[in-house]
mmCIF file of C-alpha atoms in Angstrom:
data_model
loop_
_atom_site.group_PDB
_atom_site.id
_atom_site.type_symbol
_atom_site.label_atom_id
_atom_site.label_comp_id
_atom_site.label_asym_id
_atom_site.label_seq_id
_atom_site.Cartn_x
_atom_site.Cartn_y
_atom_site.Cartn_z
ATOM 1 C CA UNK A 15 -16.216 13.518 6.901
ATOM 2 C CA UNK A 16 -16.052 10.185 8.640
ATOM 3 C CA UNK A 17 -13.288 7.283 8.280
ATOM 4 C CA UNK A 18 -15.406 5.544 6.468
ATOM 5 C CA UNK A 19 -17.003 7.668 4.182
ATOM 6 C CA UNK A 20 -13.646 9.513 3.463
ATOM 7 C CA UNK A 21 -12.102 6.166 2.598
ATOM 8 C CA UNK A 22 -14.573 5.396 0.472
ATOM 9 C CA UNK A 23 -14.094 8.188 -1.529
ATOM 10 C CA UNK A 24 -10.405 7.561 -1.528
ATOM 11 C CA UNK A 25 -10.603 3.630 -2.681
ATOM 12 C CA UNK A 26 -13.245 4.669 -5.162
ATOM 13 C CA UNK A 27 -10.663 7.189 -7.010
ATOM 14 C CA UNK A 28 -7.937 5.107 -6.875
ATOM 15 C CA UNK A 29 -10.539 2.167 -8.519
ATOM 16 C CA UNK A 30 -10.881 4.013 -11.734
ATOM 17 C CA UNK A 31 -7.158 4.101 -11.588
ATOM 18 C CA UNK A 32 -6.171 0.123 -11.474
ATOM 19 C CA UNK A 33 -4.566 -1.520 -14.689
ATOM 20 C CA UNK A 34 -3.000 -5.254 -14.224
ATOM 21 C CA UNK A 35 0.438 -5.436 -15.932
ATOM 22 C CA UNK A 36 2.121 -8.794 -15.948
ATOM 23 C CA UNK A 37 6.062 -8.465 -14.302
ATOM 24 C CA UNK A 38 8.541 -11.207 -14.350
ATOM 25 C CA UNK A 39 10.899 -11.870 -11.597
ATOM 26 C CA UNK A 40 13.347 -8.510 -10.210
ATOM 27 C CA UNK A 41 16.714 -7.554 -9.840
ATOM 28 C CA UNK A 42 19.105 -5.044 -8.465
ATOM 29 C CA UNK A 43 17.809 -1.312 -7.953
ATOM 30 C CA UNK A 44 17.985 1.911 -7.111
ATOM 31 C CA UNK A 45 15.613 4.782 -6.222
ATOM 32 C CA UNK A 46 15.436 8.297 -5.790
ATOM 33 C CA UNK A 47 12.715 11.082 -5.038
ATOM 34 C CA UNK A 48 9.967 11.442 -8.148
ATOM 35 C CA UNK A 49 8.134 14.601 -8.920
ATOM 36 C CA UNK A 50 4.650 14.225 -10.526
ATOM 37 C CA UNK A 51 5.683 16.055 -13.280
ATOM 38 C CA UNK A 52 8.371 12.810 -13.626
ATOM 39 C CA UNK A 53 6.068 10.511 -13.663
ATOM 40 C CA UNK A 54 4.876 8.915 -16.780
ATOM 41 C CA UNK A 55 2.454 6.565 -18.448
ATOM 42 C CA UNK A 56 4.820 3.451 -18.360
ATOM 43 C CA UNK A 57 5.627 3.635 -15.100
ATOM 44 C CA UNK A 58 4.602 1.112 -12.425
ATOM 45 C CA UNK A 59 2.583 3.251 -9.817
ATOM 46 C CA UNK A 60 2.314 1.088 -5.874
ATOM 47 C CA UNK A 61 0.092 2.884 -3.352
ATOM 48 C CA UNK A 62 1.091 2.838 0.134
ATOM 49 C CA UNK A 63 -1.400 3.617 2.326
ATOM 50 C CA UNK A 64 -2.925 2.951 6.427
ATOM 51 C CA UNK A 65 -3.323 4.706 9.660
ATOM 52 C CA UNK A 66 -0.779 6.928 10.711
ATOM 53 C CA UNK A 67 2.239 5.254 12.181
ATOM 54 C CA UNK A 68 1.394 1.627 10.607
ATOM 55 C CA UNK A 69 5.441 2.028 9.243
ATOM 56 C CA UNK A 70 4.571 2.802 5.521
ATOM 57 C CA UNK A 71 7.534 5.133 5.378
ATOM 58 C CA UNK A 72 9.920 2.973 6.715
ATOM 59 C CA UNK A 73 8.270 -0.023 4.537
ATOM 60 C CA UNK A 74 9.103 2.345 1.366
ATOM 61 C CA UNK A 75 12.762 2.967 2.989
ATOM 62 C CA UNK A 76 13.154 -0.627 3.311
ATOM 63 C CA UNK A 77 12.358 -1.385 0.285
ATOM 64 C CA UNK A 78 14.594 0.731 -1.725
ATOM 65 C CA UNK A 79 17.513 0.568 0.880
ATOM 66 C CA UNK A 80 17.890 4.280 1.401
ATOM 67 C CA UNK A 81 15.830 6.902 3.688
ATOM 68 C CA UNK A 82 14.098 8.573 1.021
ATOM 69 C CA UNK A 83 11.047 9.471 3.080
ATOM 70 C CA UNK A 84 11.141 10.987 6.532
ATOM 71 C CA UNK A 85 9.498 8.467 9.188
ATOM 72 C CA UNK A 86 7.373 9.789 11.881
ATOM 73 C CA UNK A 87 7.159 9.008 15.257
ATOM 74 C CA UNK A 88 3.736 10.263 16.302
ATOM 75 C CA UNK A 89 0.336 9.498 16.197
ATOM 76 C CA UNK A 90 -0.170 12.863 13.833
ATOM 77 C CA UNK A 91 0.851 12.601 10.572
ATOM 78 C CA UNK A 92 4.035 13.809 9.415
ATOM 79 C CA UNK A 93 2.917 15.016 6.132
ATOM 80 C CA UNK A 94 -0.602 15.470 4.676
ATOM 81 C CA UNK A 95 1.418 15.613 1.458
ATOM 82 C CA UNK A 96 1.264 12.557 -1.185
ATOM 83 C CA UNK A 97 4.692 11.412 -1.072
ATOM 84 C CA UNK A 98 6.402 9.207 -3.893
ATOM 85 C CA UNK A 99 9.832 7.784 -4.402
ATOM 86 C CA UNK A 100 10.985 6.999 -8.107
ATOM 87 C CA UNK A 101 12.035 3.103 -7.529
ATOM 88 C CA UNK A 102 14.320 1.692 -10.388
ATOM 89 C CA UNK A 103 14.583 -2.507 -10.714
ATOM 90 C CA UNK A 104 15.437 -4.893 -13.263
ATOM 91 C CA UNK A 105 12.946 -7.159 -14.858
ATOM 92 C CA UNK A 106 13.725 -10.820 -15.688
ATOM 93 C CA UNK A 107 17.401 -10.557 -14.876
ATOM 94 C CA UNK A 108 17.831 -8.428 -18.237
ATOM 95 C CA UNK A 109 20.062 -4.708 -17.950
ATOM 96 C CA UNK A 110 16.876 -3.160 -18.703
ATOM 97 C CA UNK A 111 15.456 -1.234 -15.695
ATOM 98 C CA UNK A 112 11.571 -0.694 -14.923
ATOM 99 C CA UNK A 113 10.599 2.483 -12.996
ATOM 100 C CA UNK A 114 8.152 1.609 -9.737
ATOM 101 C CA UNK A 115 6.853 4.631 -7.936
ATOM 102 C CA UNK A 116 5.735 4.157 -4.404
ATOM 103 C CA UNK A 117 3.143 6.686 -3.733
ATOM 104 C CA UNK A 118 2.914 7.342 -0.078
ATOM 105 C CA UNK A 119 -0.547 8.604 1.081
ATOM 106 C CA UNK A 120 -1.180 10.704 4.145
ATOM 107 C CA UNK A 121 -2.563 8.585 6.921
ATOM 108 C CA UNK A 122 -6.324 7.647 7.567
ATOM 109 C CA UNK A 123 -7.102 9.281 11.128
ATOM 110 C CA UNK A 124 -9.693 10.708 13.263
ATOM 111 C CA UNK A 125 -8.262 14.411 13.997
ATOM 112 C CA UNK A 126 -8.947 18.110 12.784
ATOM 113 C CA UNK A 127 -6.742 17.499 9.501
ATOM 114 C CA UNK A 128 -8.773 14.600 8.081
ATOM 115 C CA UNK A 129 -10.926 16.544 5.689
ATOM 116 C CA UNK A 130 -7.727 18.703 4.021
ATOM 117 C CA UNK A 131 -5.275 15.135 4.090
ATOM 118 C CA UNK A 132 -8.557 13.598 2.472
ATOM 119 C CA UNK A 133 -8.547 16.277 -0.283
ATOM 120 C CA UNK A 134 -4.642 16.618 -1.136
ATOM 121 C CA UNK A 135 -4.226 12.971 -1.608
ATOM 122 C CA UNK A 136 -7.559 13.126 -4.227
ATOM 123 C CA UNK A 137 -6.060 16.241 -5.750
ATOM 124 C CA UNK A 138 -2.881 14.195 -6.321
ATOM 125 C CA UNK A 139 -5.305 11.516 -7.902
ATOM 126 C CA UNK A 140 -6.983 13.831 -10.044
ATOM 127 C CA UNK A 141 -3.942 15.322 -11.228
ATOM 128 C CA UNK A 142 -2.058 11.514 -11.615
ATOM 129 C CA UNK A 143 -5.329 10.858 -13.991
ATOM 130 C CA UNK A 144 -4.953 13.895 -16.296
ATOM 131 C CA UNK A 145 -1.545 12.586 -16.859
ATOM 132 C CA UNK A 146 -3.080 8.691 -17.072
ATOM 133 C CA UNK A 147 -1.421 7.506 -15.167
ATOM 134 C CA UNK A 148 -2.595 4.294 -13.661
ATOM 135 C CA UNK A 149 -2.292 2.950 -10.265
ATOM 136 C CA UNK A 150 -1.158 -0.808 -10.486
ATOM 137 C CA UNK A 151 -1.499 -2.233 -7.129
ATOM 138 C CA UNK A 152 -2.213 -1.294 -3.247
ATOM 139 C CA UNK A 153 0.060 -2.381 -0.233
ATOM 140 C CA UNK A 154 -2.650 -1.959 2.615
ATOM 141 C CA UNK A 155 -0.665 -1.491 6.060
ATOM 142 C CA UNK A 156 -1.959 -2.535 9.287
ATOM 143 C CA UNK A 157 -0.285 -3.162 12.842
ATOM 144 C CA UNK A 158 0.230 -6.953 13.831
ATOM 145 C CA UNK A 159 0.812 -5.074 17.402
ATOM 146 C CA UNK A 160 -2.809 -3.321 17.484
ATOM 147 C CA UNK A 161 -5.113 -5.016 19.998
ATOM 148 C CA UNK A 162 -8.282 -4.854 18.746
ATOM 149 C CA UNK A 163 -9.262 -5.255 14.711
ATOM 150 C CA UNK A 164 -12.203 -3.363 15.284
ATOM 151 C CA UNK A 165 -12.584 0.501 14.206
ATOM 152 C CA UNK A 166 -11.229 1.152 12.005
ATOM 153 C CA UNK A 167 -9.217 -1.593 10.179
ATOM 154 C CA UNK A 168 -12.040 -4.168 9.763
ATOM 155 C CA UNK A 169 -14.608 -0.984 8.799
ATOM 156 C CA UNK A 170 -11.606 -0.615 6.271
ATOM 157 C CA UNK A 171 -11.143 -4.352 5.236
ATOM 158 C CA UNK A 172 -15.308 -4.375 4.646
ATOM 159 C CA UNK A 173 -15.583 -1.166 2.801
ATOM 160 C CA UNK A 174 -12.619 -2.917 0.573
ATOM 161 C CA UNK A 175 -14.763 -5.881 0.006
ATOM 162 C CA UNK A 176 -17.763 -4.235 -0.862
ATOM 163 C CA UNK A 177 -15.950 -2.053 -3.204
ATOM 164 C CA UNK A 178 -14.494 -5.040 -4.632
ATOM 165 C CA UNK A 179 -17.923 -6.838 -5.688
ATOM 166 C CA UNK A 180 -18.516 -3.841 -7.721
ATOM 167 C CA UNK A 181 -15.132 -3.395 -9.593
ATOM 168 C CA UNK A 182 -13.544 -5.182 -12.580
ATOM 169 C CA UNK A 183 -12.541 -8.932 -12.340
ATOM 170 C CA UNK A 184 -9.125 -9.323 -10.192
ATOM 171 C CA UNK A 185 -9.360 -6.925 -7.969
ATOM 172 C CA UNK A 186 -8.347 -7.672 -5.094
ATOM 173 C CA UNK A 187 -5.231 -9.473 -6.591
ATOM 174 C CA UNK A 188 -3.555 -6.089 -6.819
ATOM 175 C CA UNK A 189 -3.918 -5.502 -2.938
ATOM 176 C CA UNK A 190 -2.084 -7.091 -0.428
ATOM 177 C CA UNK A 191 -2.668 -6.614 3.384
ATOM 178 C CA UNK A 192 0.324 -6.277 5.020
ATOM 179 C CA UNK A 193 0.990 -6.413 8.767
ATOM 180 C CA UNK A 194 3.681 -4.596 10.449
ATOM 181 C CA UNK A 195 5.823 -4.011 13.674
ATOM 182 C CA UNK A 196 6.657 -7.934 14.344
ATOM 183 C CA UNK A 197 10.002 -6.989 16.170
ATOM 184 C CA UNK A 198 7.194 -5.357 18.578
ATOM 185 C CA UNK A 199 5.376 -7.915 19.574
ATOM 186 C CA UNK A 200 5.924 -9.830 23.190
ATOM 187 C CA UNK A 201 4.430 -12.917 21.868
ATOM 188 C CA UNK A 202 4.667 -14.235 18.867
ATOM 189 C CA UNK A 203 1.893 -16.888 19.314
ATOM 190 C CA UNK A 204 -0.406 -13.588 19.912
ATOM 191 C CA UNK A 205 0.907 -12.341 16.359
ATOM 192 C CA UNK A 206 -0.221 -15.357 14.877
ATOM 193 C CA UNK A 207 -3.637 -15.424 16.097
ATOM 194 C CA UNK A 208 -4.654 -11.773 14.752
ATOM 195 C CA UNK A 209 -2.836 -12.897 11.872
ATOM 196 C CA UNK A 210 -5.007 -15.803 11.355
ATOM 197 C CA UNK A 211 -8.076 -13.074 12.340
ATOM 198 C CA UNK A 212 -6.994 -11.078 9.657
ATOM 199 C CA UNK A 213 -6.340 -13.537 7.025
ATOM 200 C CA UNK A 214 -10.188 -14.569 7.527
ATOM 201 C CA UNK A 215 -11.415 -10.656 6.873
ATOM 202 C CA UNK A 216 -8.922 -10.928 3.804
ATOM 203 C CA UNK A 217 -10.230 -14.144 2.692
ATOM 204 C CA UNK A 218 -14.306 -12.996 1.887
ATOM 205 C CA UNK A 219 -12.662 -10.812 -0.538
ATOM 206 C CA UNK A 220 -13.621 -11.734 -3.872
ATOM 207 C CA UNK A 221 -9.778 -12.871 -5.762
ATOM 208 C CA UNK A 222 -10.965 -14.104 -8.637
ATOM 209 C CA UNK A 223 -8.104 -17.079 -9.481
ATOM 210 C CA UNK A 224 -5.668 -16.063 -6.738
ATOM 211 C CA UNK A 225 -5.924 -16.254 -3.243
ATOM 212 C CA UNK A 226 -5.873 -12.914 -1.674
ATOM 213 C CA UNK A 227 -3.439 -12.958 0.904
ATOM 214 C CA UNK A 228 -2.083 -11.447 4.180
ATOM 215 C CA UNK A 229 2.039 -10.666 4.256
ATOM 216 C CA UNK A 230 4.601 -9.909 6.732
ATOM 217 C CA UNK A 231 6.787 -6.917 7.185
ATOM 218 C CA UNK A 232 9.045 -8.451 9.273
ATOM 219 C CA UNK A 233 12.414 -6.369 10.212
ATOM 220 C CA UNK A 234 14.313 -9.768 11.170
ATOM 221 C CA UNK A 235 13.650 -11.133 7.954
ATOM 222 C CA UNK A 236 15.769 -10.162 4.812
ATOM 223 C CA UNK A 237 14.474 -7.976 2.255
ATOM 224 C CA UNK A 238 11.103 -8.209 3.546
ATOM 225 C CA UNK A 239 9.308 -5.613 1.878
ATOM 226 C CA UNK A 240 11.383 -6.298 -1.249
ATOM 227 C CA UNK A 241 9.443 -9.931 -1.063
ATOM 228 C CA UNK A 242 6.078 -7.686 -0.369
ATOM 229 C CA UNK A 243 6.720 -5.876 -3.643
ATOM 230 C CA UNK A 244 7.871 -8.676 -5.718
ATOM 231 C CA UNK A 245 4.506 -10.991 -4.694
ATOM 232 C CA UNK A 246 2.453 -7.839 -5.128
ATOM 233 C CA UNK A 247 4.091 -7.150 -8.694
ATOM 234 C CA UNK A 248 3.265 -10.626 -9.833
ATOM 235 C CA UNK A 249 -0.098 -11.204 -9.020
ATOM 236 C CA UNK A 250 -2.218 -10.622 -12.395
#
């Protein structure tokens, strides 16, 4: 199974999946490690998902201010296990707490364990749908610090688009394509530029009323996935 094809399969699961809740503005939270069997119907269900070592573990870890998920350091995948964390927050500055799950999915790579990290992570969707459960947005990680945006990311940002013109009106709205590893980068000017590259891939997306758009998770900046989450959670 190629990149493509096996995201394809991948995107097109998680399609039949998307609902479009409306949130209003969050508070304080907390988090701790979910279970499928946890999950339920109500809850708000983010998929995290990118090459291997793009930072979605420590993006999830950021965002819930403890290390609930083990980051790796290599270009293998640490896990081809889905991994979720059971986030808590407050909606609308009210003591009533909404649930979030981040679901973390195995990495998209060339290597020998493609085809099994392929199938866990659509077992996990198969199983998520017998409990419908719906998936309510996608947080799309890529590396501001990669040199080149071809193969695989812009085969990826393509496939998304095309998938797009065939699924239900908004879309796109509930996917946000977010670059990573700023505090890596020599130049910041050179940051900019693929930014700019990648807003224009981003940008032939169809996005309905809303402007699809292209975030930062930046390290030096406070609470920046918190910010990720929060623009992703409002976007209806």
């Amino acid at each position: 199974m190629n990149d493509v094809s096996r995201l394809l399969t991948i995107l097109m699961t998680l399609r039949a999946a998307f609902y479009s809740p409306f949130f209003k503005d969050m508070g304080s939270s907390s988090s701790k490690r979910a279970k499928l069997d946890n999950i339920e119907e109500n809850h708000i269900i983010i998929a995290v998902i990118g090459l291997t070592g793009v930072g979605k573990s420590t993006f999830i870890n950021n965002a819930v201010k403890e290390s609930r998920v083990e980051v790796g350091h290599g270009l293998k995948p640490k896990s081809l296990d889905v991994q979720y964390v059971d986030f808590r927050v407050r909606l609308d500055g009210n003591e009533v707490e909404q649930q979030v799950i981040f679901v973390e999915a195995p990495g998209f790579d060339f290597d020998r364990d493609e085809e099994k990290m392929a199938k866990k992570l659509e077992e996990w969707l198969k199983k998520a749908a017998s409990k419908n459960l719906k998936i309510s947005g996608v947080l799309y990680l890529h590396r501001i610090t990669d040199l080149k945006l071809s193969n695989p990311p812009i085969q990826h940002l393509v496939l998304l688009r095309k998938l797009c013109e065939q699924s239900i009106k908004g879309f796109p709205n509930r996917i946000v394509l977010v670059t990573t590893m700023w505090d890596l980068l020599k130049s910041e000017a050179t940051g900019e530029e693929r930014e700019r590259e990648l807003q224009k891939y981003w940008d032939t997306l169809p996005s309905g009323s809303v402007v699809s758009r292209v975030m930062r998770f930046d390290l030096r900046t406070p609470d920046p996935a918190m910010s990720i989450v929060e623009a992703l959670m409002k976007r209806n």
